[in-house]
Amino acid sequence: MYAIEVEHLSVSYFETTALEDVSLNILSGQLVGIIGPNGAGKSTFIKALMALIPAQAEKITLLGQTIDATRTQIAYVPQRSVIDWDFPIRVLDAVLIGCYPKLGLFKRPNKHHRAFASACLERVGMSEFADRQIGELSGGQQQRVFLARALAQEAELLLLDEPFVGVDVVSERVIIDLLRTLRDEGKTIIVVHHDLSKTADYFDELLLLNKTAIAYGRPEEVLQADTIEGAYGNPLAFLKKAEVSS
Ligand code: ADP
Ligand code: MG
């Protein structure tokens, strides 16, 4: 069963072509990294999957259905820079929002939902921050709260846009461990990650994107000098980064 099927996807913003003829199928139950240089269209790809921007495609399915049928089973965490962190909301309430699709219209969360949201916060190691304002947290802590919300949603498919940017080492560990656990539970997780270091260690499969899908497969297949050069322009750029990370 495919978690994601994409056939001939193209996206343009006025005169800029951000994606051109992207086709690929992603099997469910995998932890997949999307890599590529700045401006490669990684965020655009995720937004097109979620139907948040206009796109042309012959086919896009998520969990075997169109996005309209399956949206509540998908957790999307946008890039940090586009989230309004000053929005006044308590940490536990931010997690509770994940329960809303299950609540139905006009129903309010009850104590069971609150207990479940607390348990999700516990899983990301953020219980002690339940009553804080979200704007008071560090970048890594905020990212963990968003992950707790995805847990509360019991999403089958998670789309995370650069979750490790501006994140402390402890949070990065907590996040990657949790993503692996979720993968082992059968969820599909797609992570945009512009930094090539650690990709081979973190992900089951990689999509190398630069306007189009340059390579998709196991990290050792995708992280070849010629494919990297095709996307980044310079294979040494990758080698330098890989050295720094080890
Ligand atoms: P990435 O996430 O890989 O850095 P993006 O998907 O954000 O890349 O952007 C892909 C291309 O589309 C870039 O050239 C970017 O400048 C352009 N782009 C992205 N969003 C918009 C927008 N809202 N309006 C116009 N151009 C955009
Ligand atoms: Mg981006």
PDB file of C-alpha atoms and ligand atoms in Angstrom:
ATOM      1  CA  MET A   1       0.000   0.000   0.000  1.00  0.00           C
ATOM      2  CA  TYR A   2       1.292   3.435  -0.940  1.00  0.00           C
ATOM      3  CA  ALA A   3       1.152   6.295   1.550  1.00  0.00           C
ATOM      4  CA  ILE A   4       1.731   8.787  -1.250  1.00  0.00           C
ATOM      5  CA  GLU A   5       1.197   8.527  -5.013  1.00  0.00           C
ATOM      6  CA  VAL A   6       2.162  11.444  -7.225  1.00  0.00           C
ATOM      7  CA  GLU A   7       1.968  11.502 -11.008  1.00  0.00           C
ATOM      8  CA  HIS A   8       3.193  14.403 -13.120  1.00  0.00           C
ATOM      9  CA  LEU A   9       3.002  17.115 -10.474  1.00  0.00           C
ATOM     10  CA  SER A  10       3.959  20.653 -11.497  1.00  0.00           C
ATOM     11  CA  VAL A  11       3.642  23.886  -9.519  1.00  0.00           C
ATOM     12  CA  SER A  12       4.255  27.456 -10.658  1.00  0.00           C
ATOM     13  CA  TYR A  13       4.166  30.725  -8.731  1.00  0.00           C
ATOM     14  CA  PHE A  14       3.504  33.288 -11.432  1.00  0.00           C
ATOM     15  CA  GLU A  15       6.734  33.290 -13.482  1.00  0.00           C
ATOM     16  CA  THR A  16       8.635  30.849 -11.195  1.00  0.00           C
ATOM     17  CA  THR A  17       8.349  27.128 -11.885  1.00  0.00           C
ATOM     18  CA  ALA A  18       8.867  25.559  -8.457  1.00  0.00           C
ATOM     19  CA  LEU A  19       8.169  21.934  -9.401  1.00  0.00           C
ATOM     20  CA  GLU A  20       8.165  20.282 -12.792  1.00  0.00           C
ATOM     21  CA  ASP A  21       6.797  16.840 -13.589  1.00  0.00           C
ATOM     22  CA  VAL A  22       7.396  15.115 -10.261  1.00  0.00           C
ATOM     23  CA  SER A  23       6.254  11.496 -10.156  1.00  0.00           C
ATOM     24  CA  LEU A  24       6.851   9.028  -7.349  1.00  0.00           C
ATOM     25  CA  ASN A  25       5.217   6.501  -5.058  1.00  0.00           C
ATOM     26  CA  ILE A  26       6.132   6.184  -1.397  1.00  0.00           C
ATOM     27  CA  LEU A  27       5.344   2.938   0.401  1.00  0.00           C
ATOM     28  CA  SER A  28       3.661   3.277   3.786  1.00  0.00           C
ATOM     29  CA  GLY A  29       5.485   2.552   7.035  1.00  0.00           C
ATOM     30  CA  GLN A  30       8.672   4.393   6.151  1.00  0.00           C
ATOM     31  CA  LEU A  31      10.662   7.331   7.454  1.00  0.00           C
ATOM     32  CA  VAL A  32      11.486   9.353   4.337  1.00  0.00           C
ATOM     33  CA  GLY A  33      13.737  12.396   4.053  1.00  0.00           C
ATOM     34  CA  ILE A  34      13.233  15.023   1.366  1.00  0.00           C
ATOM     35  CA  ILE A  35      16.545  16.706   0.601  1.00  0.00           C
ATOM     36  CA  GLY A  36      17.647  19.352  -1.870  1.00  0.00           C
ATOM     37  CA  PRO A  37      19.176  22.847  -1.865  1.00  0.00           C
ATOM     38  CA  ASN A  38      17.381  26.024  -0.795  1.00  0.00           C
ATOM     39  CA  GLY A  39      14.610  26.904  -3.224  1.00  0.00           C
ATOM     40  CA  ALA A  40      14.483  23.330  -4.596  1.00  0.00           C
ATOM     41  CA  GLY A  41      10.724  23.129  -4.049  1.00  0.00           C
ATOM     42  CA  LYS A  42      10.691  20.956  -0.929  1.00  0.00           C
ATOM     43  CA  SER A  43       8.145  23.053   0.967  1.00  0.00           C
ATOM     44  CA  THR A  44       6.172  23.513  -2.230  1.00  0.00           C
ATOM     45  CA  PHE A  45       6.002  19.735  -2.648  1.00  0.00           C
ATOM     46  CA  ILE A  46       4.566  19.242   0.844  1.00  0.00           C
ATOM     47  CA  LYS A  47       2.072  22.093   0.377  1.00  0.00           C
ATOM     48  CA  ALA A  48       0.978  20.637  -2.955  1.00  0.00           C
ATOM     49  CA  LEU A  49       0.361  17.268  -1.292  1.00  0.00           C
ATOM     50  CA  MET A  50      -1.818  19.021   1.292  1.00  0.00           C
ATOM     51  CA  ALA A  51      -3.590  20.991  -1.468  1.00  0.00           C
ATOM     52  CA  LEU A  52      -2.617  24.259   0.260  1.00  0.00           C
ATOM     53  CA  ILE A  53      -1.463  25.755  -3.041  1.00  0.00           C
ATOM     54  CA  PRO A  54      -2.743  25.335  -6.613  1.00  0.00           C
ATOM     55  CA  ALA A  55      -0.971  22.521  -8.440  1.00  0.00           C
ATOM     56  CA  GLN A  56      -1.263  20.596 -11.665  1.00  0.00           C
ATOM     57  CA  ALA A  57      -1.117  16.820 -11.393  1.00  0.00           C
ATOM     58  CA  GLU A  58      -2.560  13.772 -13.052  1.00  0.00           C
ATOM     59  CA  LYS A  59      -2.828  12.072  -9.698  1.00  0.00           C
ATOM     60  CA  ILE A  60      -2.122  12.823  -6.048  1.00  0.00           C
ATOM     61  CA  THR A  61      -3.296  10.408  -3.382  1.00  0.00           C
ATOM     62  CA  LEU A  62      -2.464  10.312   0.304  1.00  0.00           C
ATOM     63  CA  LEU A  63      -3.223   7.043   2.127  1.00  0.00           C
ATOM     64  CA  GLY A  64      -4.873   5.843  -1.060  1.00  0.00           C
ATOM     65  CA  GLN A  65      -7.407   8.683  -1.269  1.00  0.00           C
ATOM     66  CA  THR A  66      -7.640  12.299  -2.276  1.00  0.00           C
ATOM     67  CA  ILE A  67      -6.564  14.841   0.321  1.00  0.00           C
ATOM     68  CA  ASP A  68     -10.161  15.940   0.944  1.00  0.00           C
ATOM     69  CA  ALA A  69     -11.084  12.431   2.069  1.00  0.00           C
ATOM     70  CA  THR A  70      -8.030  11.885   4.190  1.00  0.00           C
ATOM     71  CA  ARG A  71      -6.988  15.262   5.631  1.00  0.00           C
ATOM     72  CA  THR A  72      -7.881  14.431   9.250  1.00  0.00           C
ATOM     73  CA  GLN A  73      -5.486  11.449   9.169  1.00  0.00           C
ATOM     74  CA  ILE A  74      -2.567  13.647   8.162  1.00  0.00           C
ATOM     75  CA  ALA A  75      -0.470  15.830  10.434  1.00  0.00           C
ATOM     76  CA  TYR A  76       1.353  18.709   8.756  1.00  0.00           C
ATOM     77  CA  VAL A  77       3.904  20.800  10.616  1.00  0.00           C
ATOM     78  CA  PRO A  78       5.026  23.772   8.484  1.00  0.00           C
ATOM     79  CA  GLN A  79       8.453  25.347   8.546  1.00  0.00           C
ATOM     80  CA  ARG A  80       9.038  27.196  11.837  1.00  0.00           C
ATOM     81  CA  SER A  81       9.442  30.525  10.121  1.00  0.00           C
ATOM     82  CA  VAL A  82       5.816  30.568   8.925  1.00  0.00           C
ATOM     83  CA  ILE A  83       4.263  29.820  12.319  1.00  0.00           C
ATOM     84  CA  ASP A  84       3.023  32.714  14.445  1.00  0.00           C
ATOM     85  CA  TRP A  85       4.716  31.955  17.753  1.00  0.00           C
ATOM     86  CA  ASP A  86       3.203  34.960  19.498  1.00  0.00           C
ATOM     87  CA  PHE A  87      -0.257  33.479  19.179  1.00  0.00           C
ATOM     88  CA  PRO A  88      -1.374  33.213  22.804  1.00  0.00           C
ATOM     89  CA  ILE A  89      -2.039  29.549  23.504  1.00  0.00           C
ATOM     90  CA  ARG A  90      -1.067  27.223  26.326  1.00  0.00           C
ATOM     91  CA  VAL A  91       1.041  24.177  25.483  1.00  0.00           C
ATOM     92  CA  LEU A  92      -1.620  21.638  26.536  1.00  0.00           C
ATOM     93  CA  ASP A  93      -4.284  23.467  24.521  1.00  0.00           C
ATOM     94  CA  ALA A  94      -2.029  23.428  21.459  1.00  0.00           C
ATOM     95  CA  VAL A  95      -1.814  19.645  21.809  1.00  0.00           C
ATOM     96  CA  LEU A  96      -5.577  19.343  22.405  1.00  0.00           C
ATOM     97  CA  ILE A  97      -6.200  20.873  18.978  1.00  0.00           C
ATOM     98  CA  GLY A  98      -4.936  17.564  17.613  1.00  0.00           C
ATOM     99  CA  CYS A  99      -8.021  15.873  19.115  1.00  0.00           C
ATOM    100  CA  TYR A 100     -10.499  18.189  17.370  1.00  0.00           C
ATOM    101  CA  PRO A 101     -11.034  16.162  14.172  1.00  0.00           C
ATOM    102  CA  LYS A 102     -12.211  13.268  16.342  1.00  0.00           C
ATOM    103  CA  LEU A 103     -14.494  15.471  18.441  1.00  0.00           C
ATOM    104  CA  GLY A 104     -16.886  16.416  15.693  1.00  0.00           C
ATOM    105  CA  LEU A 105     -18.522  19.749  15.204  1.00  0.00           C
ATOM    106  CA  PHE A 106     -19.286  21.888  18.280  1.00  0.00           C
ATOM    107  CA  LYS A 107     -18.163  19.237  20.783  1.00  0.00           C
ATOM    108  CA  ARG A 108     -15.785  20.397  23.477  1.00  0.00           C
ATOM    109  CA  PRO A 109     -12.840  18.326  24.704  1.00  0.00           C
ATOM    110  CA  ASN A 110     -13.595  16.456  27.936  1.00  0.00           C
ATOM    111  CA  LYS A 111     -11.323  15.079  30.635  1.00  0.00           C
ATOM    112  CA  HIS A 112     -10.513  11.984  28.571  1.00  0.00           C
ATOM    113  CA  HIS A 113      -9.257  14.156  25.732  1.00  0.00           C
ATOM    114  CA  ARG A 114      -7.236  16.212  28.223  1.00  0.00           C
ATOM    115  CA  ALA A 115      -5.710  13.063  29.704  1.00  0.00           C
ATOM    116  CA  PHE A 116      -4.849  11.807  26.218  1.00  0.00           C
ATOM    117  CA  ALA A 117      -3.270  15.156  25.284  1.00  0.00           C
ATOM    118  CA  SER A 118      -1.235  15.025  28.526  1.00  0.00           C
ATOM    119  CA  ALA A 119      -0.029  11.528  27.636  1.00  0.00           C
ATOM    120  CA  CYS A 120       1.057  12.779  24.211  1.00  0.00           C
ATOM    121  CA  LEU A 121       2.949  15.631  25.865  1.00  0.00           C
ATOM    122  CA  GLU A 122       4.602  13.066  28.126  1.00  0.00           C
ATOM    123  CA  ARG A 123       5.824  11.105  25.082  1.00  0.00           C
ATOM    124  CA  VAL A 124       7.786  14.123  23.851  1.00  0.00           C
ATOM    125  CA  GLY A 125       9.127  14.841  27.348  1.00  0.00           C
ATOM    126  CA  MET A 126       7.224  18.133  27.702  1.00  0.00           C
ATOM    127  CA  SER A 127       4.778  17.410  30.564  1.00  0.00           C
ATOM    128  CA  GLU A 128       6.271  20.011  32.875  1.00  0.00           C
ATOM    129  CA  PHE A 129       5.564  22.735  30.288  1.00  0.00           C
ATOM    130  CA  ALA A 130       1.840  21.988  29.918  1.00  0.00           C
ATOM    131  CA  ASP A 131       0.735  25.350  31.369  1.00  0.00           C
ATOM    132  CA  ARG A 132       3.305  27.532  29.624  1.00  0.00           C
ATOM    133  CA  GLN A 133       2.534  29.815  26.719  1.00  0.00           C
ATOM    134  CA  ILE A 134       3.861  28.339  23.495  1.00  0.00           C
ATOM    135  CA  GLY A 135       5.779  31.558  22.746  1.00  0.00           C
ATOM    136  CA  GLU A 136       7.873  31.064  25.895  1.00  0.00           C
ATOM    137  CA  LEU A 137       9.417  27.813  24.649  1.00  0.00           C
ATOM    138  CA  SER A 138      12.670  27.261  22.792  1.00  0.00           C
ATOM    139  CA  GLY A 139      12.574  26.219  19.127  1.00  0.00           C
ATOM    140  CA  GLY A 140      13.200  22.580  19.966  1.00  0.00           C
ATOM    141  CA  GLN A 141      10.538  22.554  22.656  1.00  0.00           C
ATOM    142  CA  GLN A 142       8.002  24.120  20.279  1.00  0.00           C
ATOM    143  CA  GLN A 143       8.774  21.469  17.679  1.00  0.00           C
ATOM    144  CA  ARG A 144       8.182  18.762  20.304  1.00  0.00           C
ATOM    145  CA  VAL A 145       4.812  20.301  21.175  1.00  0.00           C
ATOM    146  CA  PHE A 146       3.814  20.187  17.500  1.00  0.00           C
ATOM    147  CA  LEU A 147       4.819  16.561  17.407  1.00  0.00           C
ATOM    148  CA  ALA A 148       2.688  15.907  20.506  1.00  0.00           C
ATOM    149  CA  ARG A 149      -0.223  17.464  18.629  1.00  0.00           C
ATOM    150  CA  ALA A 150       0.381  15.057  15.728  1.00  0.00           C
ATOM    151  CA  LEU A 151       0.324  12.209  18.272  1.00  0.00           C
ATOM    152  CA  ALA A 152      -2.976  13.487  19.697  1.00  0.00           C
ATOM    153  CA  GLN A 153      -4.363  13.505  16.187  1.00  0.00           C
ATOM    154  CA  GLU A 154      -3.301   9.843  15.830  1.00  0.00           C
ATOM    155  CA  ALA A 155      -2.246  10.713  12.315  1.00  0.00           C
ATOM    156  CA  GLU A 156      -1.278   7.902   9.946  1.00  0.00           C
ATOM    157  CA  LEU A 157       0.883  10.180   7.821  1.00  0.00           C
ATOM    158  CA  LEU A 158       3.125  12.973   9.146  1.00  0.00           C
ATOM    159  CA  LEU A 159       4.574  15.703   6.936  1.00  0.00           C
ATOM    160  CA  LEU A 160       7.219  17.735   8.773  1.00  0.00           C
ATOM    161  CA  ASP A 161       8.924  20.683   7.098  1.00  0.00           C
ATOM    162  CA  GLU A 162      12.460  21.205   8.470  1.00  0.00           C
ATOM    163  CA  PRO A 163      11.678  20.070  12.036  1.00  0.00           C
ATOM    164  CA  PHE A 164      15.358  20.151  13.046  1.00  0.00           C
ATOM    165  CA  VAL A 165      16.097  23.769  12.118  1.00  0.00           C
ATOM    166  CA  GLY A 166      16.794  25.899  15.188  1.00  0.00           C
ATOM    167  CA  VAL A 167      16.427  22.880  17.447  1.00  0.00           C
ATOM    168  CA  ASP A 168      18.724  21.990  20.366  1.00  0.00           C
ATOM    169  CA  VAL A 169      20.575  18.655  20.441  1.00  0.00           C
ATOM    170  CA  VAL A 170      18.319  17.119  23.111  1.00  0.00           C
ATOM    171  CA  SER A 171      15.148  17.997  21.201  1.00  0.00           C
ATOM    172  CA  GLU A 172      16.599  16.634  17.976  1.00  0.00           C
ATOM    173  CA  ARG A 173      17.283  13.299  19.721  1.00  0.00           C
ATOM    174  CA  VAL A 174      13.798  13.188  21.251  1.00  0.00           C
ATOM    175  CA  ILE A 175      12.220  13.981  17.875  1.00  0.00           C
ATOM    176  CA  ILE A 176      14.167  11.458  15.787  1.00  0.00           C
ATOM    177  CA  ASP A 177      13.648   8.706  18.383  1.00  0.00           C
ATOM    178  CA  LEU A 178       9.925   9.388  18.404  1.00  0.00           C
ATOM    179  CA  LEU A 179       9.745   9.445  14.605  1.00  0.00           C
ATOM    180  CA  ARG A 180      11.445   6.040  14.524  1.00  0.00           C
ATOM    181  CA  THR A 181       9.002   4.665  17.087  1.00  0.00           C
ATOM    182  CA  LEU A 182       6.058   5.949  15.060  1.00  0.00           C
ATOM    183  CA  ARG A 183       7.548   4.395  11.918  1.00  0.00           C
ATOM    184  CA  ASP A 184       7.873   1.082  13.788  1.00  0.00           C
ATOM    185  CA  GLU A 185       4.177   1.403  14.692  1.00  0.00           C
ATOM    186  CA  GLY A 186       3.417   1.540  10.968  1.00  0.00           C
ATOM    187  CA  LYS A 187       3.023   5.291  10.402  1.00  0.00           C
ATOM    188  CA  THR A 188       4.536   7.017   7.402  1.00  0.00           C
ATOM    189  CA  ILE A 189       6.699  10.053   8.122  1.00  0.00           C
ATOM    190  CA  ILE A 190       7.995  12.506   5.550  1.00  0.00           C
ATOM    191  CA  VAL A 191      10.623  14.973   6.759  1.00  0.00           C
ATOM    192  CA  VAL A 192      12.019  17.904   4.782  1.00  0.00           C
ATOM    193  CA  HIS A 193      15.666  18.247   5.697  1.00  0.00           C
ATOM    194  CA  HIS A 194      17.920  20.638   3.773  1.00  0.00           C
ATOM    195  CA  ASP A 195      21.113  19.604   5.562  1.00  0.00           C
ATOM    196  CA  LEU A 196      22.722  16.480   4.090  1.00  0.00           C
ATOM    197  CA  SER A 197      24.540  15.499   7.245  1.00  0.00           C
ATOM    198  CA  LYS A 198      22.916  12.648   9.194  1.00  0.00           C
ATOM    199  CA  THR A 199      20.480  11.869   6.377  1.00  0.00           C
ATOM    200  CA  ALA A 200      21.884   8.351   5.837  1.00  0.00           C
ATOM    201  CA  ASP A 201      21.540   7.686   9.541  1.00  0.00           C
ATOM    202  CA  TYR A 202      18.074   9.173   9.998  1.00  0.00           C
ATOM    203  CA  PHE A 203      16.033   8.000   7.021  1.00  0.00           C
ATOM    204  CA  ASP A 204      14.931   4.722   5.413  1.00  0.00           C
ATOM    205  CA  GLU A 205      14.584   6.408   2.047  1.00  0.00           C
ATOM    206  CA  LEU A 206      15.509   9.745   0.519  1.00  0.00           C
ATOM    207  CA  LEU A 207      13.901  11.886  -2.133  1.00  0.00           C
ATOM    208  CA  LEU A 208      16.433  14.219  -3.725  1.00  0.00           C
ATOM    209  CA  LEU A 209      14.462  17.106  -5.112  1.00  0.00           C
ATOM    210  CA  ASN A 210      15.512  20.031  -7.238  1.00  0.00           C
ATOM    211  CA  LYS A 211      12.495  21.227  -9.215  1.00  0.00           C
ATOM    212  CA  THR A 212      11.987  17.612 -10.168  1.00  0.00           C
ATOM    213  CA  ALA A 213      12.638  14.268  -8.482  1.00  0.00           C
ATOM    214  CA  ILE A 214      16.329  13.680  -9.194  1.00  0.00           C
ATOM    215  CA  ALA A 215      16.605  10.472  -7.215  1.00  0.00           C
ATOM    216  CA  TYR A 216      14.462   8.430  -4.875  1.00  0.00           C
ATOM    217  CA  GLY A 217      15.531   5.319  -3.006  1.00  0.00           C
ATOM    218  CA  ARG A 218      17.707   4.075  -0.205  1.00  0.00           C
ATOM    219  CA  PRO A 219      20.184   6.658   1.191  1.00  0.00           C
ATOM    220  CA  GLU A 220      23.245   4.838  -0.139  1.00  0.00           C
ATOM    221  CA  GLU A 221      21.733   4.898  -3.627  1.00  0.00           C
ATOM    222  CA  VAL A 222      20.655   8.541  -3.505  1.00  0.00           C
ATOM    223  CA  LEU A 223      23.791   9.924  -1.832  1.00  0.00           C
ATOM    224  CA  GLN A 224      26.009   9.268  -4.848  1.00  0.00           C
ATOM    225  CA  ALA A 225      28.392  11.960  -6.024  1.00  0.00           C
ATOM    226  CA  ASP A 226      26.735  12.318  -9.444  1.00  0.00           C
ATOM    227  CA  THR A 227      23.185  12.609  -8.093  1.00  0.00           C
ATOM    228  CA  ILE A 228      24.284  15.083  -5.432  1.00  0.00           C
ATOM    229  CA  GLU A 229      26.155  17.103  -8.038  1.00  0.00           C
ATOM    230  CA  GLY A 230      22.987  17.151 -10.150  1.00  0.00           C
ATOM    231  CA  ALA A 231      21.044  18.711  -7.296  1.00  0.00           C
ATOM    232  CA  TYR A 232      23.587  20.783  -5.379  1.00  0.00           C
ATOM    233  CA  GLY A 233      25.901  21.609  -8.258  1.00  0.00           C
ATOM    234  CA  ASN A 234      28.982  20.509  -6.382  1.00  0.00           C
ATOM    235  CA  PRO A 235      29.650  17.057  -4.895  1.00  0.00           C
ATOM    236  CA  LEU A 236      32.319  18.491  -2.581  1.00  0.00           C
ATOM    237  CA  ALA A 237      29.660  20.519  -0.830  1.00  0.00           C
ATOM    238  CA  PHE A 238      28.150  17.253   0.294  1.00  0.00           C
ATOM    239  CA  LEU A 239      31.464  15.643   1.248  1.00  0.00           C
ATOM    240  CA  LYS A 240      32.394  18.632   3.403  1.00  0.00           C
ATOM    241  CA  LYS A 241      29.069  18.515   5.211  1.00  0.00           C
ATOM    242  CA  ALA A 242      29.331  14.758   5.712  1.00  0.00           C
ATOM    243  CA  GLU A 243      32.780  15.186   7.257  1.00  0.00           C
ATOM    244  CA  VAL A 244      31.608  17.884   9.609  1.00  0.00           C
ATOM    245  CA  SER A 245      28.803  15.665  10.905  1.00  0.00           C
ATOM    246  CA  SER A 246      30.954  12.635  11.641  1.00  0.00           C
TER     247      SER A 246
HETATM  248  P1  ADP B   1      12.504  24.920  -0.487  1.00  0.00           P
HETATM  249  O1  ADP B   1      11.492  24.597   0.563  1.00  0.00           O
HETATM  250  O2  ADP B   1      13.107  23.700  -1.119  1.00  0.00           O
HETATM  251  O3  ADP B   1      13.580  25.855   0.013  1.00  0.00           O
HETATM  252  P2  ADP B   1      10.306  26.333  -1.775  1.00  0.00           P
HETATM  253  O4  ADP B   1       9.320  25.251  -2.054  1.00  0.00           O
HETATM  254  O5  ADP B   1      10.042  27.191  -0.587  1.00  0.00           O
HETATM  255  O6  ADP B   1      11.772  25.689  -1.701  1.00  0.00           O
HETATM  256  O7  ADP B   1      10.441  27.289  -3.041  1.00  0.00           O
HETATM  257  C1  ADP B   1      10.632  26.797  -4.344  1.00  0.00           C
HETATM  258  C2  ADP B   1      10.710  27.965  -5.325  1.00  0.00           C
HETATM  259  O8  ADP B   1       9.457  28.622  -5.396  1.00  0.00           O
HETATM  260  C3  ADP B   1      11.736  29.041  -4.942  1.00  0.00           C
HETATM  261  O9  ADP B   1      12.292  29.546  -6.105  1.00  0.00           O
HETATM  262  C4  ADP B   1      10.891  30.065  -4.224  1.00  0.00           C
HETATM  263  O10 ADP B   1      11.483  31.343  -4.351  1.00  0.00           O
HETATM  264  C5  ADP B   1       9.585  29.981  -4.993  1.00  0.00           C
HETATM  265  N1  ADP B   1       8.424  30.313  -4.136  1.00  0.00           N
HETATM  266  C6  ADP B   1       8.058  29.654  -3.013  1.00  0.00           C
HETATM  267  N2  ADP B   1       6.933  30.189  -2.476  1.00  0.00           N
HETATM  268  C7  ADP B   1       6.577  31.209  -3.302  1.00  0.00           C
HETATM  269  C8  ADP B   1       5.509  32.153  -3.303  1.00  0.00           C
HETATM  270  N3  ADP B   1       4.557  32.140  -2.355  1.00  0.00           N
HETATM  271  N4  ADP B   1       5.461  33.065  -4.309  1.00  0.00           N
HETATM  272  C9  ADP B   1       6.404  33.072  -5.290  1.00  0.00           C
HETATM  273  N5  ADP B   1       7.440  32.232  -5.349  1.00  0.00           N
HETATM  274  C10 ADP B   1       7.534  31.292  -4.364  1.00  0.00           C
HETATM  275 MG    MG B   2      11.317  25.082   2.537  1.00  0.00          MG
END
